Short mmCIF file of C-alpha atoms in Angstrom, two decimals:
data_model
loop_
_atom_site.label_atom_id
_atom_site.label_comp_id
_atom_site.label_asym_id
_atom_site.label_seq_id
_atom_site.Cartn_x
_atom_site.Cartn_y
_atom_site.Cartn_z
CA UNK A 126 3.42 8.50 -1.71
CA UNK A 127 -0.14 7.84 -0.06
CA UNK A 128 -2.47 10.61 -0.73
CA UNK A 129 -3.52 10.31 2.68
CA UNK A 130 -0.96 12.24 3.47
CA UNK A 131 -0.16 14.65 0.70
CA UNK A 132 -1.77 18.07 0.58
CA UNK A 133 -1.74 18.57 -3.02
CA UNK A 134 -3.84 17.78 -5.68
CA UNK A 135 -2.46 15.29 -8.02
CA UNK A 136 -2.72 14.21 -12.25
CA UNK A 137 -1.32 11.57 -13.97
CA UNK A 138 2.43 11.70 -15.34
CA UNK A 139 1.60 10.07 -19.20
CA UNK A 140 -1.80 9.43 -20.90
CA UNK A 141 -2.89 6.21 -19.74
CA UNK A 142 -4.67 3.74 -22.20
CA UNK A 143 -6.89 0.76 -22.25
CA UNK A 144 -10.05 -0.47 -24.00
CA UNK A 145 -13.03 -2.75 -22.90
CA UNK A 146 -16.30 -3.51 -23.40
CA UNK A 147 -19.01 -1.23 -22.18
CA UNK A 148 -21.36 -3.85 -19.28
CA UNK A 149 -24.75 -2.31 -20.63
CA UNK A 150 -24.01 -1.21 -24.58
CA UNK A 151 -21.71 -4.21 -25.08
CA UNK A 152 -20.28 -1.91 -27.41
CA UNK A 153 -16.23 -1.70 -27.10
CA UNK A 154 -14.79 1.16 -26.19
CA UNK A 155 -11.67 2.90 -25.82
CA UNK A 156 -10.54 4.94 -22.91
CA UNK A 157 -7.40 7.77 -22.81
CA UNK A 158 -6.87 9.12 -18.87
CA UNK A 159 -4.35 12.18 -19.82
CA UNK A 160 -2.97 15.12 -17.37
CA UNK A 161 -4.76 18.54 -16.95
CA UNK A 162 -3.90 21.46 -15.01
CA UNK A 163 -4.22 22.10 -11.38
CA UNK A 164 -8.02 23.15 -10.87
CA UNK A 165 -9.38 21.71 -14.07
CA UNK A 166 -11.12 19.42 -12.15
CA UNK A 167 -12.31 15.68 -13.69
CA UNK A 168 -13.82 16.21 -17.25
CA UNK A 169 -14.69 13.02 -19.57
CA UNK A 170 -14.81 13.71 -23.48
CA UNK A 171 -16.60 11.82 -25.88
CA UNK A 172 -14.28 11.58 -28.72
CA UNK A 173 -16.85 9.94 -30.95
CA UNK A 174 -19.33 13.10 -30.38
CA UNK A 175 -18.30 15.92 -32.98
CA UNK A 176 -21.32 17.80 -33.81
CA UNK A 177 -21.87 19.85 -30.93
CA UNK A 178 -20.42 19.79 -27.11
CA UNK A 179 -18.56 16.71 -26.09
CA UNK A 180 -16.65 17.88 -23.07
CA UNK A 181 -18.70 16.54 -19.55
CA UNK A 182 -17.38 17.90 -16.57
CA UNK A 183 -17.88 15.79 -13.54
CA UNK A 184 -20.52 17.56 -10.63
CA UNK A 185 -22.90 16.81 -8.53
CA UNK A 186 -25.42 18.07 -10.92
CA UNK A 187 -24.18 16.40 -13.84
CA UNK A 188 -25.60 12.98 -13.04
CA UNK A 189 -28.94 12.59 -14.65
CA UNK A 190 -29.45 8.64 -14.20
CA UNK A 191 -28.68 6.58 -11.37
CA UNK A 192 -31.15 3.96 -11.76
CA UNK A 193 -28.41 1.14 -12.63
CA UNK A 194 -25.23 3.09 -12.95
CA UNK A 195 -23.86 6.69 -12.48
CA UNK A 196 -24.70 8.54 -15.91
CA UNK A 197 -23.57 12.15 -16.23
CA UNK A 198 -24.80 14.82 -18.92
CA UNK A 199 -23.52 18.16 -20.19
CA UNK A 200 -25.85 20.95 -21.53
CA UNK A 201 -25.69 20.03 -25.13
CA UNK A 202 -26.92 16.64 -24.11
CA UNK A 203 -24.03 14.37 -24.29
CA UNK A 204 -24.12 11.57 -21.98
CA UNK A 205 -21.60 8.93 -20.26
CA UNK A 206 -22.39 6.17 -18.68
CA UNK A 207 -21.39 3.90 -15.57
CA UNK A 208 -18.37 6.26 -14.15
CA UNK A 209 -18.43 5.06 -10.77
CA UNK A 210 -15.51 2.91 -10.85
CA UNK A 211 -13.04 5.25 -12.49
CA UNK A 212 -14.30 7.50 -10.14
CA UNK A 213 -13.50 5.68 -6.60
CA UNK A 214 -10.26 4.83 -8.23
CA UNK A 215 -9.78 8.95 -8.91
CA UNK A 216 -11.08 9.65 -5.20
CA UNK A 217 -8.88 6.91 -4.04
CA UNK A 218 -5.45 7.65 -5.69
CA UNK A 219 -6.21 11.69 -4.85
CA UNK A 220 -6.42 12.16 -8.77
CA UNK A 221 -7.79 15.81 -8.70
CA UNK A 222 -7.27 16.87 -12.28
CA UNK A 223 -7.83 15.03 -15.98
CA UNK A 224 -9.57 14.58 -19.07
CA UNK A 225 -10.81 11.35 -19.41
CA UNK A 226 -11.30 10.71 -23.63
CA UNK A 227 -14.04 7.55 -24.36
CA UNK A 228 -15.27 6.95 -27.93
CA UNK A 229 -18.38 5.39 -26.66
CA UNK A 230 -21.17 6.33 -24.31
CA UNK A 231 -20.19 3.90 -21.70
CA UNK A 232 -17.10 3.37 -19.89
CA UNK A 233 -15.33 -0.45 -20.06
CA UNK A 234 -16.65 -2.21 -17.33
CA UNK A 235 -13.14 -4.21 -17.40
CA UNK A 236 -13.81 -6.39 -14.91
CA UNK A 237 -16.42 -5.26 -12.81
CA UNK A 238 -13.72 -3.84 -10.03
CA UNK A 239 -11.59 -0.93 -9.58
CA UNK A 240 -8.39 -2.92 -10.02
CA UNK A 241 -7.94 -2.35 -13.72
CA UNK A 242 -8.46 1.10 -13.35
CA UNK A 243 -6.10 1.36 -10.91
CA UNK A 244 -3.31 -0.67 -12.49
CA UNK A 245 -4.13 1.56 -15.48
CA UNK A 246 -3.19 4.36 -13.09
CA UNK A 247 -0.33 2.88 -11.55
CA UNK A 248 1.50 2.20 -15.06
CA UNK A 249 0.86 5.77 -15.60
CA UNK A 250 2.27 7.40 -13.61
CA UNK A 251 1.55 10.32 -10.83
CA UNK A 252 2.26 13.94 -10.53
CA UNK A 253 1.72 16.08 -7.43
CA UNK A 254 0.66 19.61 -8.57
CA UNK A 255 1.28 23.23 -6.81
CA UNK A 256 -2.41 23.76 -5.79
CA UNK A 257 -3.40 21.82 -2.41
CA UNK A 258 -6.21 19.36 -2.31
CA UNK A 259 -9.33 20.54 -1.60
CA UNK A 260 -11.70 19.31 1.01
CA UNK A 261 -15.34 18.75 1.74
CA UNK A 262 -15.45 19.51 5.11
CA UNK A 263 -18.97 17.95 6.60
CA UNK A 264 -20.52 20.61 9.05
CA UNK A 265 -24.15 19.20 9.95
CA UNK A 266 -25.65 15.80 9.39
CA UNK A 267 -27.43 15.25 5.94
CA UNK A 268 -29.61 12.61 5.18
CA UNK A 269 -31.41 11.15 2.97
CA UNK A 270 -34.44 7.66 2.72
CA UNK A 271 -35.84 6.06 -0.28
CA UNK A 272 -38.12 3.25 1.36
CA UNK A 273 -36.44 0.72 3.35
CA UNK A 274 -32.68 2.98 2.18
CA UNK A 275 -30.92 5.50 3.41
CA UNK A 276 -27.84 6.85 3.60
CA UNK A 277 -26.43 9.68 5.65
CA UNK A 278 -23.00 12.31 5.89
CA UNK A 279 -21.56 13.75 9.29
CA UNK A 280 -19.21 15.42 10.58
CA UNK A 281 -16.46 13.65 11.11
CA UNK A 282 -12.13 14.75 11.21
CA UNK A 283 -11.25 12.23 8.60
CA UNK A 284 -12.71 10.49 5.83
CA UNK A 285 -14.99 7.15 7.18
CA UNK A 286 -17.29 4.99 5.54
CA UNK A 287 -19.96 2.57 7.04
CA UNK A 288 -21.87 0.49 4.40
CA UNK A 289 -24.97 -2.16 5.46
CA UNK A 290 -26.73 -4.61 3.10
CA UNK A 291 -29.17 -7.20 3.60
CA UNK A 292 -30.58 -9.66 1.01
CA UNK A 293 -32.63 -12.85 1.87
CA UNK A 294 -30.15 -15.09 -0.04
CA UNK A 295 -27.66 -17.07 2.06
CA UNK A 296 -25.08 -15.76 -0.71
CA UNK A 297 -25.06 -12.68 0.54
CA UNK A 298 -27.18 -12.37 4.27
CA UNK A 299 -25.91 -9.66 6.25
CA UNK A 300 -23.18 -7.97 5.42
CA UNK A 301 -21.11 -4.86 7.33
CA UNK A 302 -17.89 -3.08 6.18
CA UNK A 303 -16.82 -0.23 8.57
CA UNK A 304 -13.34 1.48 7.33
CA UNK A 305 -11.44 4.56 6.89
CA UNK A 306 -11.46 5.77 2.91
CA UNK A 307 -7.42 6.33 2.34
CA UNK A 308 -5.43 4.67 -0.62
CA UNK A 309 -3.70 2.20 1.14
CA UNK A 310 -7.45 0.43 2.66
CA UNK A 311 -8.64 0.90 -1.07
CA UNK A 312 -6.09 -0.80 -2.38
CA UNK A 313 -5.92 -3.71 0.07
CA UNK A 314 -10.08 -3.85 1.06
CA UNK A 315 -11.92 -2.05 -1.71
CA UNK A 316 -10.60 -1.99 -5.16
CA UNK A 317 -10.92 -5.79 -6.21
CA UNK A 318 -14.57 -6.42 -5.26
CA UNK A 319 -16.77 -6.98 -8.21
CA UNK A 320 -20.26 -5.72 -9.24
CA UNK A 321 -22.69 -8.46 -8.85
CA UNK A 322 -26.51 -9.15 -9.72
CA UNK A 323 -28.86 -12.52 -9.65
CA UNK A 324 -29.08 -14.29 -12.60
CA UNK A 325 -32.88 -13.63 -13.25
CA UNK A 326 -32.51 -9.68 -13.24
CA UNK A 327 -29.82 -9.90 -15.67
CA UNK A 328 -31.97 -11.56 -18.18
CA UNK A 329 -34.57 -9.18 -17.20
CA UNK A 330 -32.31 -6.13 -17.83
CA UNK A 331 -30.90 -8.54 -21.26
CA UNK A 332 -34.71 -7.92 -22.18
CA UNK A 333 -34.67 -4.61 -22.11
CA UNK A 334 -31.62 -3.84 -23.89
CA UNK A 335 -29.44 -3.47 -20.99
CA UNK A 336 -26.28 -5.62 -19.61
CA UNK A 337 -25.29 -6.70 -23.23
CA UNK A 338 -21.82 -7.06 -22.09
CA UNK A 339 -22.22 -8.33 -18.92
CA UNK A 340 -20.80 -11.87 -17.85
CA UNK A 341 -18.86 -13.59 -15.31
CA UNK A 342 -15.81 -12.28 -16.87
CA UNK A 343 -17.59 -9.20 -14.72
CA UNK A 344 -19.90 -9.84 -12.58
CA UNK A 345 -20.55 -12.33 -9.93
CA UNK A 346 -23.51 -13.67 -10.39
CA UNK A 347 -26.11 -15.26 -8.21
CA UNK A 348 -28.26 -18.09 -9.09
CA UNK A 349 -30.46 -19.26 -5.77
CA UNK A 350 -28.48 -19.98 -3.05
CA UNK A 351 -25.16 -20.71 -5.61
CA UNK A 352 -22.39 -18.57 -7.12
CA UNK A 353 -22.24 -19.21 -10.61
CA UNK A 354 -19.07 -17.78 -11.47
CA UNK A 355 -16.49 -20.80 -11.49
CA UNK A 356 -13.60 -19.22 -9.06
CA UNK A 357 -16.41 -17.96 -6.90
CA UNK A 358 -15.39 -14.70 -4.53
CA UNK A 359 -12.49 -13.48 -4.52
CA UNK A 360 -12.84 -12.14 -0.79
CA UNK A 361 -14.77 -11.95 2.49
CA UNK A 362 -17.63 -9.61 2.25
CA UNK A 363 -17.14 -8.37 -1.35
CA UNK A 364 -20.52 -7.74 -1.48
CA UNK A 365 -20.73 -5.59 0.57
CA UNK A 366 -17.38 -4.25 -0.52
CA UNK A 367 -18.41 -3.30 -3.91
CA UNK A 368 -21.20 -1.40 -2.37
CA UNK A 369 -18.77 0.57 -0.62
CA UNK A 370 -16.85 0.89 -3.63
CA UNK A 371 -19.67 2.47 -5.90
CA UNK A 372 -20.69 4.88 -3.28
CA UNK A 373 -16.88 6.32 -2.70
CA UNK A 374 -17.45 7.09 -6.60
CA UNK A 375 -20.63 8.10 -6.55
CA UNK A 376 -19.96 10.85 -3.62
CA UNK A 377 -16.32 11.89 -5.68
CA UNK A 378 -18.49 13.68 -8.32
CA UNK A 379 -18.33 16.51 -5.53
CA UNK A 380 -15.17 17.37 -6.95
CA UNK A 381 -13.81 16.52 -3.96
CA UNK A 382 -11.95 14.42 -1.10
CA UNK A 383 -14.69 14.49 2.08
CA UNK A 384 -13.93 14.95 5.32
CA UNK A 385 -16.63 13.35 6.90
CA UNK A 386 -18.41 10.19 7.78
CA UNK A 387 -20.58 8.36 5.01
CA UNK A 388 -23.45 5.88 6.35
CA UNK A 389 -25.48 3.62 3.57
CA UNK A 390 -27.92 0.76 3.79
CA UNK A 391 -28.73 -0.74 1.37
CA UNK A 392 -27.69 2.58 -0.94
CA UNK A 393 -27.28 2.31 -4.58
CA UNK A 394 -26.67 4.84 -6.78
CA UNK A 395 -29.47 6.48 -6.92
CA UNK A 396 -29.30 7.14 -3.24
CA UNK A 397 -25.90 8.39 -3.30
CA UNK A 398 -26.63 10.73 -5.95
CA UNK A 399 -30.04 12.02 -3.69
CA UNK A 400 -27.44 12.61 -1.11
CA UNK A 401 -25.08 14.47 -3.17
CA UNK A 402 -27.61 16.84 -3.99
CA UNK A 403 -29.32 17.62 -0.40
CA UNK A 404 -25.82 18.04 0.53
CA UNK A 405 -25.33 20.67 -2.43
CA UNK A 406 -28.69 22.22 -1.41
CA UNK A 407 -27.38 23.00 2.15
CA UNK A 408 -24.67 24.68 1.93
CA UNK A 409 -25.06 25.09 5.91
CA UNK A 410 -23.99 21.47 6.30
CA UNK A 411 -20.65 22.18 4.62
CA UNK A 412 -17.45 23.68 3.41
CA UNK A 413 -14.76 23.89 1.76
CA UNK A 414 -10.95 23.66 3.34
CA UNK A 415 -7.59 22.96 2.53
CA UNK A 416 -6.96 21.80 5.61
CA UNK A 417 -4.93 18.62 5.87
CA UNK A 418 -6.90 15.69 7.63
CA UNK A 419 -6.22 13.63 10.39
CA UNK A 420 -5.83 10.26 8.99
CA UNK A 421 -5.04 6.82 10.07
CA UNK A 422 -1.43 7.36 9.96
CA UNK A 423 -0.45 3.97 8.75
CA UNK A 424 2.85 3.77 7.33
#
């Protein structure tokens, strides 16, 4: 069943389990996705926290860094690292409610896409709960600029996403993805495009104690004008893809499905996240509705 089309919130049937390495600790980790109640909302626990607080519930005002990645903190001071993936496969799949267990501070980068999370999903298991989904209905345009990006919500009867980048490298040039956000577009467009970063940053970031686990296992990287990773892309435009990808996880730590139109250029996380919260600080622009949305109505 595509959530595009179901009104209620979902969970997962079983626990789902798998483990990976962590792209910036290169510490392995181990990660338990198990059901919760209708309303609980997305929570991560740190298993391997036991002296104080180690329950994180996901919100707009949870994430605290989103410099490289999409870190989120509770009160007691418990952090958790590069969500974003897990997240767009969540906001994707219309998975409402669970507690997500890690015994590390980052989550497995797996392989740099959605795709393992969602297989992890799929083996799993769904389970469509009494309470209907929840929207975030846009009301008035919200944007938001940080130099030379921006990124913008508006109204808009379904979910839509527009995503721009531009980098001087032929690699990459121009690129333009322009798509509605339902499961069966993330599944076929979205979910397999990789992270990706230039070869010279990642020894920069190497230097400074960051991307420890990163490699072409996941990661495309970019050296010059060449692709260093030995099967090259895996698709048209998955820069650009991935982009899109991050910022449909980055915008899920509203809690909820949108019902509006997303712009970015050039938007990274830290963009998305500024959005998130000058949406939160207008509560003009928006609202919430159980309404069910007018969707492509493929299928």
């Amino acid at each position: 069943m595509s959530v595009s089309h179901d009104p209620h919130q979902r969970t997962v049937l079983a626990p789902a389990i798998c483990a990976g390495v962590g792209v910036h600790t290169g510490r392995r980790v181990r990660l338990v996705v198990r059901p919760a109640p209708a309303g609980a909302g997305i929570v991560f626990v740190r298993t391997d926290v036991t002296d104080r607080d180690n329950r994180i519930r996901v919100s707009g005002e949870a994430v605290v860094d989103a410099r490289l990645n999409t870190m989120i903190e509770n009160a007691a001071g418990v952090r958790l690292s590069t969500i974003e993936h897990l997240m767009a496969a969540f906001a994707a799949l219309g998975i409402a409610n669970v507690v997500v267990e890690v015994d590390g501070p980052e989550l497995p980068i797996l392989d740099g896409s959605a795709l393992g999370f969602v297989q992890l999903l799929d083996r799993a298991g769904f389970r469509r709960q009494p309470t209907p989904v929840r929207f975030i209905e846009i009301l008035e345009p919200v944007h938001v600029t940080e130099g030379d990006k921006h990124a913008a919500l508006t109204p808009c009867d379904r979910y839509e996403m527009r995503f721009e980048i531009d980098f001087p490298t032929p690699v990459i040039g121009n690129q333009v993805i322009d798509f509605v956000v339902d499961e069966a577009t993330f599944r076929t467009d979205i979910m397999s495009a990789r992270t990706f970063g230039f070869a010279h940053e990642v020894e920069a970031l190497r230097q400074a104690g960051l991307a420890r686990g990163g490699s072409l296992e996941n990661a495309v990287v970019i050296d010059g004008d060449q692709i260093l990773n030995p099967g090259g892309l895996r698709m048209e435009r998955e820069f650009v893809r991935h982009k899109a990808l991050d910022a449909i996880g980055d915008l899920y730590v509203l809690g909820a499905p949108l019902l509006g139109r997303y712009d970015g250029y050039k938007a990274g996380h830290a963009v998305n996240n500024k959005l998130v919260r000058a949406l939160l600080a207008q509560p003009h622009a928006w609202r919430e509705t159980v309404r069910v949305p007018e969707l492509a109505r493929a299928g």
